[in-house]
Amino acid sequence: MPELPEVETVRRGLADALTGARIGQVRTNRRGLRYPFPARFASRLKGRRIDSIGRRAKYLLFFLDSGEVLLAHLGMSGSFRVVRGGSEAMAGRFRFPRSKAQTHDHVVIAAEGAKGGLFVIYNDPRRFGFMDLVAAGELERHPRIAGLGIEPLSDAFDGTALARLFAGRSTPLKSALLDQRLVAGIGNIYACEALWQARLAPQRNAGGLATASGKATTAAHRLAREIRDVLARAIAAGGSTLHDFRQADGEPGNFQSDFSVYGREGDPCPRCGGAIRRVAQSGRSTFHCPTCQR
DNA sequence: CCGATTACCTGCACGC
DNA sequence: TGCGTGCAGGTAATCG
């Protein structure tokens, strides 16, 4: 479900509730998600204070006072929600929910925050997400973090950087945008939307964003600008809610109503009125307007 | 190097 | 109501 804007939305919600909170009981309801939980997972979390919560690409980073970082990825269907739990949170008397709607609550963390006790519940039907614990000093060397590309909302990201990253690649723009080793955090929705906003065909060659001398083309500047724009607007809207994405406070995001092409096969292009088409690229659906994306 | 395919797993929409 | 099919926001391995 979650691309960079959704993960950032979750991060902000969790940071509000959990910054400075002390972790109490931790309950895992299975051995792992996509991968097994790390050794002594619950005991390494219990009693720790959450100093801050960060994000790298689509990864959430919970910095603990033990010097370790809880690394979490939501996969396709993961979500965190915060539930006020009163004093029973720290007392460890919380009962694991067992109604059908909550059968995929895989991790339940009790914590004592500034506003009292609460539960942080990680739910993930498809279990493509994962969690790991790593020493803060080792974070950049973690196998899932080490290979990540540039943050598209960082100051360093612009048309020049994008052209340099794509230079020499003979892969379609859409595929290049989904490659987390180049630009990190863009997924299928925002790749489609950014290409539409930049009026660039998803099939276009990524290497073509740089001239023979390596200079950024106007298309490169346009694409970088529109990537930043669409991600920022989506974050401002609280992310997109397609199936069941929720912000940490349980509210849905609102950006999906702003999609110009994603999921709109057959609809008129908001810019030129031509029909939005769906094509397959590297096994994923690409939505685009063949008329005004060139 | 690159693209397509498959896999991981569950839920849901859809057609019949 | 039930069943089969295809598709889904991500990542990774494998095969030509």
CSV table of N, CA, C and O (backbone and C1' of nucleotides) in Angstrom, one decimal, chain A residues 1 243 262 284-285, chain C residues 8-12:
chain,number,residue,atom,x,y,z
A,1,MET,N,0.8,-1.2,0.0
A,1,MET,CA,0.0,0.0,0.0
A,1,MET,C,0.9,1.2,0.0
A,1,MET,O,0.6,2.2,-0.7
A,243,HIS,N,-7.1,0.9,-0.6
A,243,HIS,CA,-7.9,-0.2,-0.1
A,243,HIS,C,-8.2,0.1,1.4
A,243,HIS,O,-9.3,0.4,1.7
A,262,TYR,N,-3.5,7.3,-12.3
A,262,TYR,CA,-3.5,6.0,-11.6
A,262,TYR,C,-4.9,5.5,-11.4
A,262,TYR,O,-5.7,6.2,-10.8
A,284,ARG,N,4.2,-4.5,-13.8
A,284,ARG,CA,3.3,-3.6,-13.1
A,284,ARG,C,2.4,-2.9,-14.1
A,284,ARG,O,2.8,-2.6,-15.2
A,285,SER,N,1.3,-2.4,-13.6
A,285,SER,CA,0.4,-1.6,-14.4
A,285,SER,C,0.9,-0.2,-14.5
A,285,SER,O,1.3,0.4,-13.5
C,8,DA,P,-2.7,-4.6,-11.0
C,8,DA,O5',-2.7,-4.3,-9.4
C,8,DA,C5',-3.6,-3.4,-8.8
C,8,DA,C4',-3.4,-3.5,-7.3
C,8,DA,C3',-1.9,-3.6,-6.9
C,8,DA,O3',-1.3,-2.2,-6.7
C,8,DA,C1',-3.2,-5.1,-5.7
C,9,DG,P,-0.2,-1.8,-7.7
C,9,DG,O5',0.6,-0.8,-6.8
C,9,DG,C5',0.1,0.0,-5.9
C,9,DG,C4',1.1,0.8,-5.1
C,9,DG,C3',2.3,-0.1,-4.5
C,9,DG,O3',3.3,0.7,-4.2
C,9,DG,C1',0.7,0.3,-2.9
C,10,DG,P,4.7,0.2,-4.5
C,10,DG,O5',4.9,-1.1,-3.6
C,10,DG,C5',5.0,-0.9,-2.2
C,10,DG,C4',6.1,-1.7,-1.6
C,10,DG,C3',7.4,-1.6,-2.4
C,10,DG,O3',8.5,-1.5,-1.4
C,10,DG,C1',6.8,-3.8,-2.5
C,11,DT,P,10.0,-1.2,-2.0
C,11,DT,O5',10.7,-2.7,-2.1
C,11,DT,C5',10.8,-3.4,-0.9
C,11,DT,C4',11.2,-4.9,-1.2
C,11,DT,C3',12.5,-5.0,-1.9
C,11,DT,O3',13.4,-5.7,-1.1
C,11,DT,C1',10.9,-6.4,-2.9
C,12,DA,P,14.9,-6.0,-1.5
C,12,DA,O5',14.8,-7.4,-2.1
C,12,DA,C5',14.3,-8.5,-1.4
C,12,DA,C4',14.4,-9.8,-2.2
C,12,DA,C3',15.7,-9.9,-3.0
C,12,DA,O3',16.2,-11.2,-2.8
C,12,DA,C1',13.9,-10.2,-4.4
